[in-house]
PDB file of C-alpha atoms in Angstrom:
ATOM      1  CA  MET A   1     144.880  51.811 186.853  1.00  0.00           C
ATOM      2  CA  LEU A   2     143.024  53.105 183.844  1.00  0.00           C
ATOM      3  CA  PHE A   3     140.095  55.473 184.294  1.00  0.00           C
ATOM      4  CA  THR A   4     137.668  56.534 181.583  1.00  0.00           C
ATOM      5  CA  ASP A   5     135.795  59.827 181.690  1.00  0.00           C
ATOM      6  CA  THR A   6     132.854  59.026 179.432  1.00  0.00           C
ATOM      7  CA  HIS A   7     131.583  62.617 179.352  1.00  0.00           C
ATOM      8  CA  THR A   8     133.784  65.707 179.523  1.00  0.00           C
ATOM      9  CA  HIS A   9     133.711  69.117 177.863  1.00  0.00           C
ATOM     10  CA  LEU A  10     137.411  69.646 178.489  1.00  0.00           C
ATOM     11  CA  TYR A  11     137.645  71.204 175.038  1.00  0.00           C
ATOM     12  CA  TYR A  12     135.801  74.293 176.375  1.00  0.00           C
ATOM     13  CA  GLU A  13     139.174  75.397 177.730  1.00  0.00           C
ATOM     14  CA  GLN A  14     140.669  77.098 174.691  1.00  0.00           C
ATOM     15  CA  ASP A  15     143.808  78.494 176.309  1.00  0.00           C
ATOM     16  CA  ALA A  16     146.460  76.077 175.022  1.00  0.00           C
ATOM     17  CA  GLU A  17     148.575  76.142 178.173  1.00  0.00           C
ATOM     18  CA  LYS A  18     145.639  75.677 180.537  1.00  0.00           C
ATOM     19  CA  GLN A  19     144.238  72.920 178.322  1.00  0.00           C
ATOM     20  CA  ALA A  20     147.582  71.098 178.413  1.00  0.00           C
ATOM     21  CA  GLN A  21     147.633  71.415 182.202  1.00  0.00           C
ATOM     22  CA  LEU A  22     144.143  69.935 182.449  1.00  0.00           C
ATOM     23  CA  MET A  23     145.263  66.965 180.367  1.00  0.00           C
ATOM     24  CA  GLU A  24     148.451  66.550 182.390  1.00  0.00           C
ATOM     25  CA  ARG A  25     146.443  66.399 185.620  1.00  0.00           C
ATOM     26  CA  CYS A  26     144.259  63.734 184.010  1.00  0.00           C
ATOM     27  CA  PHE A  27     147.307  61.610 183.264  1.00  0.00           C
ATOM     28  CA  GLU A  28     148.626  62.104 186.796  1.00  0.00           C
ATOM     29  CA  ASN A  29     145.349  60.629 188.095  1.00  0.00           C
ATOM     30  CA  ASN A  30     145.242  57.776 185.549  1.00  0.00           C
ATOM     31  CA  VAL A  31     142.368  59.338 183.604  1.00  0.00           C
ATOM     32  CA  ASN A  32     143.690  58.324 180.207  1.00  0.00           C
ATOM     33  CA  ARG A  33     140.480  57.961 178.190  1.00  0.00           C
ATOM     34  CA  LEU A  34     138.182  60.942 177.619  1.00  0.00           C
ATOM     35  CA  PHE A  35     134.994  60.965 175.541  1.00  0.00           C
ATOM     36  CA  LEU A  36     133.956  64.364 174.240  1.00  0.00           C
ATOM     37  CA  PRO A  37     130.227  65.062 173.754  1.00  0.00           C
ATOM     38  CA  ASN A  38     129.278  67.549 171.076  1.00  0.00           C
ATOM     39  CA  VAL A  39     126.714  70.243 171.865  1.00  0.00           C
ATOM     40  CA  ASP A  40     126.478  72.519 168.812  1.00  0.00           C
ATOM     41  CA  VAL A  41     128.065  73.307 165.457  1.00  0.00           C
ATOM     42  CA  LYS A  42     130.813  75.456 166.964  1.00  0.00           C
ATOM     43  CA  SER A  43     132.062  72.730 169.282  1.00  0.00           C
ATOM     44  CA  VAL A  44     132.776  70.296 166.427  1.00  0.00           C
ATOM     45  CA  ALA A  45     136.064  72.014 165.567  1.00  0.00           C
ATOM     46  CA  MET A  46     137.002  72.377 169.245  1.00  0.00           C
ATOM     47  CA  ILE A  47     136.554  68.641 169.758  1.00  0.00           C
ATOM     48  CA  ASP A  48     138.497  67.777 166.605  1.00  0.00           C
ATOM     49  CA  ASP A  49     141.366  69.990 167.751  1.00  0.00           C
ATOM     50  CA  LEU A  50     141.644  68.196 171.105  1.00  0.00           C
ATOM     51  CA  VAL A  51     141.405  64.774 169.450  1.00  0.00           C
ATOM     52  CA  ALA A  52     144.199  65.777 167.049  1.00  0.00           C
ATOM     53  CA  LYS A  53     146.406  66.743 169.994  1.00  0.00           C
ATOM     54  CA  TYR A  54     145.679  63.573 171.986  1.00  0.00           C
ATOM     55  CA  PRO A  55     144.555  60.900 169.501  1.00  0.00           C
ATOM     56  CA  GLU A  56     145.284  58.036 171.910  1.00  0.00           C
ATOM     57  CA  ASN A  57     143.265  59.609 174.728  1.00  0.00           C
ATOM     58  CA  CYS A  58     140.387  61.665 173.325  1.00  0.00           C
ATOM     59  CA  PHE A  59     137.370  60.353 171.438  1.00  0.00           C
ATOM     60  CA  ALA A  60     134.727  62.425 169.657  1.00  0.00           C
ATOM     61  CA  MET A  61     130.950  62.362 169.657  1.00  0.00           C
ATOM     62  CA  ALA A  62     128.553  64.282 167.405  1.00  0.00           C
ATOM     63  CA  GLY A  63     125.151  65.635 168.322  1.00  0.00           C
ATOM     64  CA  LEU A  64     122.975  68.652 169.064  1.00  0.00           C
ATOM     65  CA  HIS A  65     122.327  69.358 172.745  1.00  0.00           C
ATOM     66  CA  PRO A  66     118.598  69.763 173.509  1.00  0.00           C
ATOM     67  CA  CYS A  67     119.178  73.249 174.939  1.00  0.00           C
ATOM     68  CA  ASP A  68     120.513  74.254 171.517  1.00  0.00           C
ATOM     69  CA  VAL A  69     117.377  73.070 169.723  1.00  0.00           C
ATOM     70  CA  LYS A  70     115.818  76.338 168.522  1.00  0.00           C
ATOM     71  CA  GLU A  71     113.890  77.442 165.434  1.00  0.00           C
ATOM     72  CA  ASP A  72     116.875  76.712 163.187  1.00  0.00           C
ATOM     73  CA  TYR A  73     117.486  73.222 164.587  1.00  0.00           C
ATOM     74  CA  LEU A  74     117.022  71.448 161.247  1.00  0.00           C
ATOM     75  CA  VAL A  75     119.823  73.532 159.717  1.00  0.00           C
ATOM     76  CA  LEU A  76     122.071  72.794 162.703  1.00  0.00           C
ATOM     77  CA  LEU A  77     121.294  69.081 162.561  1.00  0.00           C
ATOM     78  CA  ASP A  78     122.192  69.053 158.880  1.00  0.00           C
ATOM     79  CA  GLU A  79     125.539  70.741 159.561  1.00  0.00           C
ATOM     80  CA  ILE A  80     126.400  68.376 162.389  1.00  0.00           C
ATOM     81  CA  TYR A  81     125.383  65.330 160.368  1.00  0.00           C
ATOM     82  CA  LYS A  82     127.551  66.461 157.454  1.00  0.00           C
ATOM     83  CA  SER A  83     130.491  66.887 159.851  1.00  0.00           C
ATOM     84  CA  ILE A  84     130.413  63.167 160.649  1.00  0.00           C
ATOM     85  CA  ALA A  85     131.693  62.218 157.200  1.00  0.00           C
ATOM     86  CA  GLY A  86     135.448  61.773 157.259  1.00  0.00           C
ATOM     87  CA  ARG A  87     135.649  61.891 161.060  1.00  0.00           C
ATOM     88  CA  LYS A  88     135.823  59.054 163.546  1.00  0.00           C
ATOM     89  CA  ILE A  89     133.080  59.406 166.123  1.00  0.00           C
ATOM     90  CA  TYR A  90     132.129  56.961 168.828  1.00  0.00           C
ATOM     91  CA  ALA A  91     128.613  58.071 169.802  1.00  0.00           C
ATOM     92  CA  ILE A  92     125.776  60.395 168.909  1.00  0.00           C
ATOM     93  CA  GLY A  93     125.595  62.810 171.798  1.00  0.00           C
ATOM     94  CA  GLU A  94     124.817  64.541 173.795  1.00  0.00           C
ATOM     95  CA  ILE A  95     121.200  64.440 172.742  1.00  0.00           C
ATOM     96  CA  GLY A  96     117.876  64.225 174.529  1.00  0.00           C
ATOM     97  CA  ILE A  97     115.305  66.425 176.210  1.00  0.00           C
ATOM     98  CA  ASP A  98     115.771  69.292 178.683  1.00  0.00           C
ATOM     99  CA  LEU A  99     112.689  70.934 180.180  1.00  0.00           C
ATOM    100  CA  TYR A 100     114.524  72.867 182.892  1.00  0.00           C
ATOM    101  CA  TRP A 101     114.948  76.112 180.958  1.00  0.00           C
ATOM    102  CA  ASP A 102     112.260  76.035 178.310  1.00  0.00           C
ATOM    103  CA  LYS A 103     109.237  73.746 178.064  1.00  0.00           C
ATOM    104  CA  THR A 104     107.903  75.466 174.934  1.00  0.00           C
ATOM    105  CA  THR A 105     110.477  73.733 172.717  1.00  0.00           C
ATOM    106  CA  LEU A 106     109.446  70.203 173.728  1.00  0.00           C
ATOM    107  CA  GLU A 107     108.011  69.298 170.331  1.00  0.00           C
ATOM    108  CA  ILE A 108     111.109  70.289 168.358  1.00  0.00           C
ATOM    109  CA  GLN A 109     113.357  68.741 171.020  1.00  0.00           C
ATOM    110  CA  GLN A 110     111.496  65.477 170.526  1.00  0.00           C
ATOM    111  CA  ASP A 111     111.911  65.718 166.755  1.00  0.00           C
ATOM    112  CA  ALA A 112     115.641  66.445 167.036  1.00  0.00           C
ATOM    113  CA  PHE A 113     116.048  63.584 169.524  1.00  0.00           C
ATOM    114  CA  ARG A 114     114.269  61.095 167.257  1.00  0.00           C
ATOM    115  CA  LYS A 115     116.247  62.143 164.195  1.00  0.00           C
ATOM    116  CA  GLN A 116     119.552  61.716 166.023  1.00  0.00           C
ATOM    117  CA  ILE A 117     118.527  58.327 167.406  1.00  0.00           C
ATOM    118  CA  GLY A 118     118.008  57.427 163.748  1.00  0.00           C
ATOM    119  CA  TRP A 119     121.570  58.520 162.933  1.00  0.00           C
ATOM    120  CA  ALA A 120     122.935  56.328 165.702  1.00  0.00           C
ATOM    121  CA  LYS A 121     121.016  53.273 164.555  1.00  0.00           C
ATOM    122  CA  ALA A 122     122.067  53.772 160.934  1.00  0.00           C
ATOM    123  CA  LEU A 123     125.716  54.197 161.950  1.00  0.00           C
ATOM    124  CA  GLY A 124     125.717  51.410 164.541  1.00  0.00           C
ATOM    125  CA  LEU A 125     126.626  53.830 167.329  1.00  0.00           C
ATOM    126  CA  PRO A 126     125.436  54.318 170.919  1.00  0.00           C
ATOM    127  CA  ILE A 127     123.644  57.478 171.985  1.00  0.00           C
ATOM    128  CA  VAL A 128     124.526  59.615 175.001  1.00  0.00           C
ATOM    129  CA  ILE A 129     121.401  61.056 176.568  1.00  0.00           C
ATOM    130  CA  HIS A 130     120.981  64.403 178.285  1.00  0.00           C
ATOM    131  CA  CYS A 131     117.823  64.243 180.397  1.00  0.00           C
ATOM    132  CA  ARG A 132     116.856  67.055 182.758  1.00  0.00           C
ATOM    133  CA  GLU A 133     113.383  67.267 184.287  1.00  0.00           C
ATOM    134  CA  ALA A 134     112.251  65.067 181.413  1.00  0.00           C
ATOM    135  CA  PHE A 135     112.451  61.405 182.430  1.00  0.00           C
ATOM    136  CA  ASP A 136     108.874  60.672 181.347  1.00  0.00           C
ATOM    137  CA  GLU A 137     109.380  62.314 177.960  1.00  0.00           C
ATOM    138  CA  VAL A 138     112.750  60.641 177.370  1.00  0.00           C
ATOM    139  CA  PHE A 139     111.463  57.199 178.339  1.00  0.00           C
ATOM    140  CA  GLU A 140     108.411  57.634 176.103  1.00  0.00           C
ATOM    141  CA  MET A 141     110.749  58.305 173.184  1.00  0.00           C
ATOM    142  CA  LEU A 142     113.091  55.422 174.008  1.00  0.00           C
ATOM    143  CA  GLU A 143     110.254  52.933 174.424  1.00  0.00           C
ATOM    144  CA  SER A 144     108.911  53.930 171.004  1.00  0.00           C
ATOM    145  CA  GLU A 145     112.404  53.436 169.527  1.00  0.00           C
ATOM    146  CA  ARG A 146     113.221  50.247 171.435  1.00  0.00           C
ATOM    147  CA  ASP A 147     115.006  47.621 169.332  1.00  0.00           C
ATOM    148  CA  GLU A 148     118.291  45.729 169.255  1.00  0.00           C
ATOM    149  CA  LYS A 149     120.112  48.786 167.854  1.00  0.00           C
ATOM    150  CA  LEU A 150     119.101  51.206 170.610  1.00  0.00           C
ATOM    151  CA  ARG A 151     121.802  51.477 173.278  1.00  0.00           C
ATOM    152  CA  GLY A 152     124.029  53.962 175.045  1.00  0.00           C
ATOM    153  CA  ILE A 153     124.478  55.975 178.238  1.00  0.00           C
ATOM    154  CA  PHE A 154     122.142  57.983 180.431  1.00  0.00           C
ATOM    155  CA  HIS A 155     124.527  60.863 181.034  1.00  0.00           C
ATOM    156  CA  CYS A 156     124.564  62.363 184.543  1.00  0.00           C
ATOM    157  CA  PHE A 157     121.992  59.898 185.825  1.00  0.00           C
ATOM    158  CA  THR A 158     120.167  61.260 188.880  1.00  0.00           C
ATOM    159  CA  GLY A 159     116.948  59.275 188.760  1.00  0.00           C
ATOM    160  CA  ASN A 160     115.328  56.873 191.220  1.00  0.00           C
ATOM    161  CA  LEU A 161     115.700  53.095 191.314  1.00  0.00           C
ATOM    162  CA  ALA A 162     112.693  52.429 189.059  1.00  0.00           C
ATOM    163  CA  GLN A 163     114.123  54.819 186.457  1.00  0.00           C
ATOM    164  CA  ALA A 164     117.548  53.198 186.765  1.00  0.00           C
ATOM    165  CA  LYS A 165     116.044  49.768 186.144  1.00  0.00           C
ATOM    166  CA  GLN A 166     114.031  51.030 183.156  1.00  0.00           C
ATOM    167  CA  ALA A 167     117.126  52.593 181.621  1.00  0.00           C
ATOM    168  CA  ILE A 168     119.100  49.383 182.077  1.00  0.00           C
ATOM    169  CA  ASP A 169     116.229  47.339 180.611  1.00  0.00           C
ATOM    170  CA  LEU A 170     116.408  49.600 177.533  1.00  0.00           C
ATOM    171  CA  ASN A 171     120.082  48.577 177.124  1.00  0.00           C
ATOM    172  CA  PHE A 172     121.571  51.713 178.648  1.00  0.00           C
ATOM    173  CA  TYR A 173     124.376  52.212 181.112  1.00  0.00           C
ATOM    174  CA  LEU A 174     124.171  54.885 183.798  1.00  0.00           C
ATOM    175  CA  GLY A 175     126.705  57.708 183.696  1.00  0.00           C
ATOM    176  CA  ILE A 176     127.697  58.519 187.276  1.00  0.00           C
ATOM    177  CA  GLY A 177     129.325  61.861 188.045  1.00  0.00           C
ATOM    178  CA  GLY A 178     129.925  64.300 190.865  1.00  0.00           C
ATOM    179  CA  VAL A 179     126.309  64.268 192.068  1.00  0.00           C
ATOM    180  CA  VAL A 180     126.941  60.882 193.703  1.00  0.00           C
ATOM    181  CA  THR A 181     129.247  62.657 196.184  1.00  0.00           C
ATOM    182  CA  TYR A 182     126.562  65.154 197.272  1.00  0.00           C
ATOM    183  CA  LYS A 183     125.114  64.246 200.673  1.00  0.00           C
ATOM    184  CA  LYS A 184     121.468  65.066 199.937  1.00  0.00           C
ATOM    185  CA  ALA A 185     121.369  63.685 196.384  1.00  0.00           C
ATOM    186  CA  GLY A 186     120.442  60.152 197.478  1.00  0.00           C
ATOM    187  CA  LEU A 187     122.096  58.645 194.419  1.00  0.00           C
ATOM    188  CA  ASP A 188     124.286  56.435 196.602  1.00  0.00           C
ATOM    189  CA  LEU A 189     121.133  54.732 197.933  1.00  0.00           C
ATOM    190  CA  VAL A 190     119.882  54.087 194.401  1.00  0.00           C
ATOM    191  CA  LEU A 191     123.208  52.613 193.299  1.00  0.00           C
ATOM    192  CA  ALA A 192     123.207  50.183 196.215  1.00  0.00           C
ATOM    193  CA  ASP A 193     120.662  48.202 194.155  1.00  0.00           C
ATOM    194  CA  VAL A 194     122.282  48.714 190.746  1.00  0.00           C
ATOM    195  CA  PRO A 195     125.102  46.422 189.541  1.00  0.00           C
ATOM    196  CA  LEU A 196     128.449  48.089 188.906  1.00  0.00           C
ATOM    197  CA  THR A 197     128.520  46.322 185.546  1.00  0.00           C
ATOM    198  CA  LYS A 198     125.860  48.826 184.393  1.00  0.00           C
ATOM    199  CA  LEU A 199     127.744  51.984 185.357  1.00  0.00           C
ATOM    200  CA  VAL A 200     130.332  54.234 183.742  1.00  0.00           C
ATOM    201  CA  LEU A 201     132.176  57.170 185.249  1.00  0.00           C
ATOM    202  CA  GLU A 202     131.974  60.739 184.006  1.00  0.00           C
ATOM    203  CA  THR A 203     132.704  64.276 185.171  1.00  0.00           C
ATOM    204  CA  ASP A 204     130.689  66.513 182.813  1.00  0.00           C
ATOM    205  CA  SER A 205     133.527  68.975 183.365  1.00  0.00           C
ATOM    206  CA  PRO A 206     133.526  71.922 183.790  1.00  0.00           C
ATOM    207  CA  TYR A 207     130.158  71.322 185.489  1.00  0.00           C
ATOM    208  CA  LEU A 208     129.030  69.386 188.589  1.00  0.00           C
ATOM    209  CA  ALA A 209     132.354  69.152 190.406  1.00  0.00           C
ATOM    210  CA  PRO A 210     132.425  66.436 193.065  1.00  0.00           C
ATOM    211  CA  VAL A 211     133.040  67.015 196.750  1.00  0.00           C
ATOM    212  CA  PRO A 212     135.505  68.478 197.851  1.00  0.00           C
ATOM    213  CA  PHE A 213     135.365  70.839 194.853  1.00  0.00           C
ATOM    214  CA  ARG A 214     131.596  71.334 194.725  1.00  0.00           C
ATOM    215  CA  GLY A 215     130.718  74.803 193.432  1.00  0.00           C
ATOM    216  CA  LYS A 216     134.044  75.199 191.662  1.00  0.00           C
ATOM    217  CA  PRO A 217     134.953  74.428 188.026  1.00  0.00           C
ATOM    218  CA  ASN A 218     135.135  70.696 187.448  1.00  0.00           C
ATOM    219  CA  GLU A 219     137.850  68.894 185.517  1.00  0.00           C
ATOM    220  CA  SER A 220     138.374  65.358 184.309  1.00  0.00           C
ATOM    221  CA  SER A 221     141.166  64.661 186.783  1.00  0.00           C
ATOM    222  CA  TYR A 222     138.519  64.854 189.537  1.00  0.00           C
ATOM    223  CA  LEU A 223     137.091  61.551 188.304  1.00  0.00           C
ATOM    224  CA  ILE A 224     139.146  59.953 191.071  1.00  0.00           C
ATOM    225  CA  TYR A 225     136.763  61.379 193.717  1.00  0.00           C
ATOM    226  CA  ILE A 226     133.744  59.836 191.998  1.00  0.00           C
ATOM    227  CA  ALA A 227     135.566  56.515 191.835  1.00  0.00           C
ATOM    228  CA  GLN A 228     136.408  56.725 195.536  1.00  0.00           C
ATOM    229  CA  LYS A 229     132.736  57.237 196.369  1.00  0.00           C
ATOM    230  CA  LEU A 230     131.749  54.204 194.278  1.00  0.00           C
ATOM    231  CA  ALA A 231     134.457  52.135 195.951  1.00  0.00           C
ATOM    232  CA  GLY A 232     132.745  52.855 199.260  1.00  0.00           C
ATOM    233  CA  ILE A 233     129.272  52.074 197.924  1.00  0.00           C
ATOM    234  CA  TYR A 234     130.301  48.746 196.382  1.00  0.00           C
ATOM    235  CA  GLY A 235     132.920  47.703 198.922  1.00  0.00           C
ATOM    236  CA  LEU A 236     135.600  47.398 196.258  1.00  0.00           C
ATOM    237  CA  SER A 237     139.053  48.821 195.737  1.00  0.00           C
ATOM    238  CA  ILE A 238     139.450  51.880 193.579  1.00  0.00           C
ATOM    239  CA  GLU A 239     141.477  49.719 191.178  1.00  0.00           C
ATOM    240  CA  GLU A 240     138.470  47.419 190.756  1.00  0.00           C
ATOM    241  CA  ILE A 241     136.175  50.396 190.154  1.00  0.00           C
ATOM    242  CA  ALA A 242     138.559  51.669 187.463  1.00  0.00           C
ATOM    243  CA  ALA A 243     138.829  48.271 185.781  1.00  0.00           C
ATOM    244  CA  ILE A 244     135.114  47.472 185.719  1.00  0.00           C
ATOM    245  CA  THR A 245     133.877  50.908 184.630  1.00  0.00           C
ATOM    246  CA  THR A 246     136.551  51.209 181.939  1.00  0.00           C
ATOM    247  CA  GLU A 247     135.614  47.775 180.614  1.00  0.00           C
ATOM    248  CA  ASN A 248     131.981  48.922 180.530  1.00  0.00           C
ATOM    249  CA  SER A 249     132.993  51.977 178.492  1.00  0.00           C
ATOM    250  CA  LYS A 250     134.794  49.750 175.995  1.00  0.00           C
ATOM    251  CA  LYS A 251     131.647  47.673 175.536  1.00  0.00           C
ATOM    252  CA  ILE A 252     129.656  50.827 174.794  1.00  0.00           C
ATOM    253  CA  PHE A 253     132.057  52.718 172.545  1.00  0.00           C
ATOM    254  CA  GLY A 254     133.935  49.811 170.980  1.00  0.00           C
ATOM    255  CA  VAL A 255     137.324  51.268 171.864  1.00  0.00           C
TER     256      VAL A 255
END
């Protein structure tokens, strides 16, 4: 079995021994491919360090998280864009719109989002979208940018069936994480009408731990619990879930 965690912040753990233990637990659970979303300037070096330690397993992204879009966002975007030169990255992310904490920054979030979509198109890369309480705003942006180059993943997808279908129609895969294991989330009912060929697995560690670890720090090795839930939804073996979702990740990232 080969699992792919398409979205993990495992690099947040900066204690070398604890970081090594997190990776070892991944390998014990067949989570051998980890994609690392960038959030700010500081995390670029943290991601590069983890990729250098595990070049066969860890893959970098570059992007400015919408919650980090403040007054100085143009300076930050410039620094992150310059960091791409000489590095191998596999997506622009995580980028998007987040209206949970602060609605007053919507206009500059939209500008940052559009600029980074432009990077992805110019570089021939997918984007990885962070969308929280902003489906309408994100879809408005994506529809205005719709073309054959626009593609990627809706990270931590928690929308309804109509939103799932719109995302897929825009050439996006749905990133499914620990929320699918939460009883009241209803995501399992949505996925019953979504083909597995349009899904990828993710943890978003250290956030959104799946049951039975809900409320505790998440880690990429817990991807197995998300896969088990999908196996039940789709009536497939966990080996089939691993194979199909990993193949989907290869189509997106090209590796």
